[in-house]
Amino acid sequence: MTWLKLVEGYMPMQMLFELAFCVGVFALMSYLLTKSGMAIPRFWQGILFWVFILLYLKYRIYPPIPFSVRAMYGTVSLVAVFMWMSSNEEDWKKFKQPILNVLDAVTPFHKALRTFYLIALPVILWGFSYTSFLPSLDEPIELRTVHPAPPASTKVHGKTFVLQTAANPYRVNAEGKYDQEYTNRLITEQSMGRLLKPDANPWDPKAEGYLKYVREGGEVFFQNCHFCHGDNLNGRGLHAFAFNPIPANFTDPGTIAQLQETFIFWRVAKGGIGLPRESFPWASVMPPWEQHLTTDEIWKVVLFEYWHTGYYPRTWD
Amino acid sequence: MKDLRFKSVRLLLLVAAIGIAMISGSAAVWTYAEEGGGSGVPEGFKKSDLPPMPKAEDIEAGKRVYFTKCVWCHGVDGAGDGPSADRLWPRPRNFNQGTFKIRHTASGELPLPQLDLFQTVTHGLPGSAMPSWEGILTEDQRRQVIAFVTTQLVKDRKFDDKETETFTILQLDNIKPISPSKESLEKGAQLVVDKKCIECHGVNGRGDGNAFNLKDDWGFPIQPASWHKCWNFRGSRQDPYDVKNIFRTFSTGVNGTPMPSFADNTTIEERWHIANFVQSLCERGPNGDPLAIDPLTDKPKINFVIRSGPIEGEIPDDPENELWQKRERRIVLFGGQITHKPRNFVNRIDDVWVKSIYNDKKIAFLFQWEDRSKSVAEGKLPFQPTEVNLEDYGIKEQPPKTGEPDSIAANQNKYTIYNDAFAIEFPVKWQELPPPEKPRFFWGDQKYPVDIMKWEADGSLKAFTGTGWDQDFEERDDFEEKMKLLKAEWKDGLWTLIIQRPRKGDYDEDTYFEAGKYIPTVFFAWDGHNGDVGRKNAVSAFYYTILEPPIPKETYIYPTLIAVGVVILEGWVLTRRKNKKKGKI
């Protein structure tokens, strides 16, 4: 069903509307079939509707939901189908009649069916429980804190930076003064593609101040960082596929967009090895960039990352 | 009157008949001119008009896209000299000459902007730094940036120059594929020999035929593709198992590289046989089905667990032995070591296939990875095998800005040659690690040392203790003698290595292999021809080795109890039903 896209952000509403629409269609179909004398028995109506819900949950919902959650929804909808079937005495009788027929073996066919069920049921259940009792050799799940609490201060190349008070020395206006508003105006547009503002090209030879530093930061990024974080800063660089945890996706609103600039400075300078225990310092291949870059280069790279993704750094508040 | 009318109808019919004959006759001539071999148009191709030129506003809009996304690699003038270029191999494309690799047009011609370049931007060029821009740039933005590149940055040729440019297009959608039958594959296998494909791509298609003498149009070294890793085919269009992509590349050639077009000296049928054969060599899963390719990385999906299987008796040293053959293999992917100096921006080894088996005393690993050459260092190395800080011996990383002549692309094949090598690392005393803690992936740390088994192509197999990325290795007491190199063979671009070690040794130094436990594992590979030595290597993420435990008794007991319970329940329901019916009567 790739042709019918789920719209990002509207998933639950769209899903409910779709389900409501399907129920409408089913009601109509059932009505038409009844009218033309080919009514589906109550029993099969219930079964088919439940199967439809299971298939919808498995194949339509995106991103896919895990089996355990699907099983839960499946059970709830089974109960709902039962309630629907037993809403009045007559319907309930119609619904359970085929089941009773099999139990009582009213015809030879039903008897054969009953024998089949009596044998198949324990066998199938044995198989299911056997596979669930088999020792699992899947990868163990380990939960990692992606953004740990930062230290109060960090020492880079012999200089101490207090995270609460330090500021990016390159976030400056044309006069060279720290100016958040000015730089925010020159950041890329927050629309698809996140393109630069038409009159704010860092590659303009006349670019001064903020935009010039953005370009210099970009140069450092594309000499060092893009190998993992990718040409679009989305964490899909040339080497990214090999590593676990995967490199951070800066275009995701959950990374640099909700962090302070000094936090990024600390993370870049100290790298994976400088992380606290809950963030798995042993597994991260993020270099401690103080081994490779100067303090100025780190600040410029941070500046570039915000420019390119179009996010404003969070302030301490 | 009546007669006249009849006559005029006859005349009309005659004229119509002549007309039809003339039209169909000229159509036949026209078809011959377009598709016939005699006119210089290769089989399966068709001459076409020059593509339409883009609108000025699209070019202007494309400039904005270019200076946001592309300039960083392809440079201000599109000369492929952006900030990233000197540390990349292959280098970013230099647009100025209008030389583009993946096309539907005949060899040497410009690409079709709306088809070829659009697909390149959309799907990227897997195996290179060019990513897929689908989902990042809108379709319009992708078309706009192509408008800018083709009109402003392609400088030596003009897409609308009728005098010099021709467009002869492969009619890929109208050519019926030949199914990859056994017969077709056999013909293909013979054709790759006859057409001399294997001279560059190697007798087994691992890209090892003429691996180190080839250059592209700009004089940079270039490697023949390995047919076993179709996900790295530049023209795979993110659908690497589609044989059409190979047919296209084979028909049109790869402009700017030594890969020619075979359109003139093969028939369409022959091209399908070759494409089918090449495609059949791509790695597949246990049942012969294509590997699952991760759409975000264009590489095979990873399972981070390496399962070691139990066997009785001795561990065989032949990978063809049944005990090895029936084991499932798992792929381990490598990135360059880009954490500490000297960083390895270009790792030539990007994956290894791993199998493992164990008996009551020993465990063994079988590694197979592609390497285009067997590299053994000449003479005695100036440093000890335990040394890891080798900057003083000239092992340096590529500087960020050198210009083309000293770039990493130009430096390929010029390195001092060291030993090919492979290492596997486990934590010592992993039983005592407080989960999820592990030693640092890169040769452990002071708190948690690691057990490193390292093999080198000079035939040595050594046991080291690692205590940090910048700490020299320490040799372990007597473990080296207990390990055994069962096989180390390089053949036709593939290393096969089998290493055996005791499951237990000295608890304080050597990793214990207990069944049913997840033992953290990291892999390292060195390509001697790439100048890899010490920290300049290829490294994997953390994987887990697990020795498949025997199936516990509970696994059989509980399901049986459940089944018996169900049978009793069934009996109860039926009896109840019977009694109820009797009662009613």
PDB file of C-alpha atoms in Angstrom, chain A residues 32-129:
ATOM      1  CA  LEU A  32     -26.402  -5.234  -0.378  1.00  0.00           C
ATOM      2  CA  LEU A  33     -25.571  -8.928  -0.036  1.00  0.00           C
ATOM      3  CA  THR A  34     -28.511  -9.483   2.299  1.00  0.00           C
ATOM      4  CA  LYS A  35     -30.783  -7.692  -0.141  1.00  0.00           C
ATOM      5  CA  SER A  36     -29.646  -9.855  -3.025  1.00  0.00           C
ATOM      6  CA  GLY A  37     -30.170 -12.961  -0.939  1.00  0.00           C
ATOM      7  CA  MET A  38     -26.513 -13.873  -0.401  1.00  0.00           C
ATOM      8  CA  ALA A  39     -26.211 -12.814   3.221  1.00  0.00           C
ATOM      9  CA  ILE A  40     -23.006 -13.832   4.977  1.00  0.00           C
ATOM     10  CA  PRO A  41     -23.797 -15.840   8.137  1.00  0.00           C
ATOM     11  CA  ARG A  42     -23.386 -13.933  11.378  1.00  0.00           C
ATOM     12  CA  PHE A  43     -20.584 -16.224  12.465  1.00  0.00           C
ATOM     13  CA  TRP A  44     -18.427 -15.533   9.420  1.00  0.00           C
ATOM     14  CA  GLN A  45     -19.147 -11.823   9.564  1.00  0.00           C
ATOM     15  CA  GLY A  46     -17.571 -11.702  12.993  1.00  0.00           C
ATOM     16  CA  ILE A  47     -14.588 -13.822  12.019  1.00  0.00           C
ATOM     17  CA  LEU A  48     -13.911 -11.871   8.809  1.00  0.00           C
ATOM     18  CA  PHE A  49     -14.119  -8.529  10.567  1.00  0.00           C
ATOM     19  CA  TRP A  50     -11.664  -9.667  13.224  1.00  0.00           C
ATOM     20  CA  VAL A  51      -9.250 -10.987  10.591  1.00  0.00           C
ATOM     21  CA  PHE A  52      -9.528  -7.664   8.784  1.00  0.00           C
ATOM     22  CA  ILE A  53      -8.486  -5.796  11.937  1.00  0.00           C
ATOM     23  CA  LEU A  54      -5.509  -8.109  12.449  1.00  0.00           C
ATOM     24  CA  LEU A  55      -4.341  -7.621   8.869  1.00  0.00           C
ATOM     25  CA  TYR A  56      -4.858  -3.869   9.091  1.00  0.00           C
ATOM     26  CA  LEU A  57      -2.727  -3.713  12.227  1.00  0.00           C
ATOM     27  CA  LYS A  58       0.018  -5.781  10.676  1.00  0.00           C
ATOM     28  CA  TYR A  59       0.284  -4.340   7.186  1.00  0.00           C
ATOM     29  CA  ARG A  60      -1.189  -0.873   7.274  1.00  0.00           C
ATOM     30  CA  ILE A  61       0.107   0.766  10.428  1.00  0.00           C
ATOM     31  CA  TYR A  62       3.407   2.525   9.874  1.00  0.00           C
ATOM     32  CA  PRO A  63       5.868   2.450  11.519  1.00  0.00           C
ATOM     33  CA  PRO A  64       5.121  -1.227  12.251  1.00  0.00           C
ATOM     34  CA  ILE A  65       4.076  -2.058  15.812  1.00  0.00           C
ATOM     35  CA  PRO A  66       5.655  -4.982  17.656  1.00  0.00           C
ATOM     36  CA  PHE A  67       3.891  -8.333  17.926  1.00  0.00           C
ATOM     37  CA  SER A  68       3.172  -7.990  21.647  1.00  0.00           C
ATOM     38  CA  VAL A  69       1.239  -4.760  21.064  1.00  0.00           C
ATOM     39  CA  ARG A  70      -0.565  -6.256  18.090  1.00  0.00           C
ATOM     40  CA  ALA A  71      -1.540  -9.258  20.183  1.00  0.00           C
ATOM     41  CA  MET A  72      -3.015  -6.893  22.771  1.00  0.00           C
ATOM     42  CA  TYR A  73      -5.018  -4.939  20.170  1.00  0.00           C
ATOM     43  CA  GLY A  74      -6.090  -8.236  18.625  1.00  0.00           C
ATOM     44  CA  THR A  75      -7.459  -9.469  21.953  1.00  0.00           C
ATOM     45  CA  VAL A  76      -9.292  -6.213  22.601  1.00  0.00           C
ATOM     46  CA  SER A  77     -10.874  -6.296  19.155  1.00  0.00           C
ATOM     47  CA  LEU A  78     -11.840  -9.965  19.677  1.00  0.00           C
ATOM     48  CA  VAL A  79     -13.704  -8.940  22.823  1.00  0.00           C
ATOM     49  CA  ALA A  80     -15.308  -6.115  20.858  1.00  0.00           C
ATOM     50  CA  VAL A  81     -16.411  -8.534  18.148  1.00  0.00           C
ATOM     51  CA  PHE A  82     -17.944 -10.785  20.825  1.00  0.00           C
ATOM     52  CA  MET A  83     -19.820  -7.848  22.313  1.00  0.00           C
ATOM     53  CA  TRP A  84     -21.082  -6.926  18.880  1.00  0.00           C
ATOM     54  CA  MET A  85     -22.160 -10.511  18.218  1.00  0.00           C
ATOM     55  CA  SER A  86     -23.937 -10.851  21.552  1.00  0.00           C
ATOM     56  CA  SER A  87     -25.633  -7.469  21.480  1.00  0.00           C
ATOM     57  CA  ASN A  88     -29.028  -9.155  21.240  1.00  0.00           C
ATOM     58  CA  GLU A  89     -30.233 -12.677  22.000  1.00  0.00           C
ATOM     59  CA  GLU A  90     -31.136 -13.595  18.428  1.00  0.00           C
ATOM     60  CA  ASP A  91     -27.808 -12.523  16.952  1.00  0.00           C
ATOM     61  CA  TRP A  92     -25.938 -14.356  19.669  1.00  0.00           C
ATOM     62  CA  LYS A  93     -27.828 -17.553  18.902  1.00  0.00           C
ATOM     63  CA  LYS A  94     -27.052 -17.198  15.213  1.00  0.00           C
ATOM     64  CA  PHE A  95     -23.444 -16.572  16.027  1.00  0.00           C
ATOM     65  CA  LYS A  96     -22.915 -19.563  18.275  1.00  0.00           C
ATOM     66  CA  GLN A  97     -24.992 -21.991  16.221  1.00  0.00           C
ATOM     67  CA  PRO A  98     -22.104 -23.031  13.889  1.00  0.00           C
ATOM     68  CA  ILE A  99     -19.872 -23.633  16.911  1.00  0.00           C
ATOM     69  CA  LEU A 100     -22.491 -25.780  18.610  1.00  0.00           C
ATOM     70  CA  ASN A 101     -23.070 -27.670  15.381  1.00  0.00           C
ATOM     71  CA  VAL A 102     -19.429 -28.711  15.354  1.00  0.00           C
ATOM     72  CA  LEU A 103     -19.459 -29.594  19.052  1.00  0.00           C
ATOM     73  CA  ASP A 104     -22.560 -31.748  18.633  1.00  0.00           C
ATOM     74  CA  ALA A 105     -21.350 -33.241  15.324  1.00  0.00           C
ATOM     75  CA  VAL A 106     -24.767 -32.834  13.750  1.00  0.00           C
ATOM     76  CA  THR A 107     -23.673 -34.067  10.307  1.00  0.00           C
ATOM     77  CA  PRO A 108     -20.780 -36.319   9.230  1.00  0.00           C
ATOM     78  CA  PHE A 109     -19.023 -33.202   7.944  1.00  0.00           C
ATOM     79  CA  HIS A 110     -19.269 -31.547  11.343  1.00  0.00           C
ATOM     80  CA  LYS A 111     -18.056 -34.714  12.962  1.00  0.00           C
ATOM     81  CA  ALA A 112     -14.958 -34.762  10.776  1.00  0.00           C
ATOM     82  CA  LEU A 113     -14.386 -31.103  11.565  1.00  0.00           C
ATOM     83  CA  ARG A 114     -14.714 -31.817  15.291  1.00  0.00           C
ATOM     84  CA  THR A 115     -12.211 -34.661  15.145  1.00  0.00           C
ATOM     85  CA  PHE A 116      -9.823 -32.404  13.243  1.00  0.00           C
ATOM     86  CA  TYR A 117     -10.087 -29.642  15.855  1.00  0.00           C
ATOM     87  CA  LEU A 118      -9.707 -32.061  18.747  1.00  0.00           C
ATOM     88  CA  ILE A 119      -6.379 -33.250  17.350  1.00  0.00           C
ATOM     89  CA  ALA A 120      -5.085 -30.023  15.803  1.00  0.00           C
ATOM     90  CA  LEU A 121      -5.646 -27.811  18.840  1.00  0.00           C
ATOM     91  CA  PRO A 122      -3.251 -29.554  21.252  1.00  0.00           C
ATOM     92  CA  VAL A 123      -0.666 -30.071  18.493  1.00  0.00           C
ATOM     93  CA  ILE A 124      -0.651 -26.417  17.476  1.00  0.00           C
ATOM     94  CA  LEU A 125      -0.501 -25.242  21.086  1.00  0.00           C
ATOM     95  CA  TRP A 126       2.391 -27.632  21.729  1.00  0.00           C
ATOM     96  CA  GLY A 127       4.263 -26.114  18.764  1.00  0.00           C
ATOM     97  CA  PHE A 128       3.639 -22.556  19.870  1.00  0.00           C
ATOM     98  CA  SER A 129       4.722 -23.129  23.430  1.00  0.00           C
TER      99      SER A 129
END
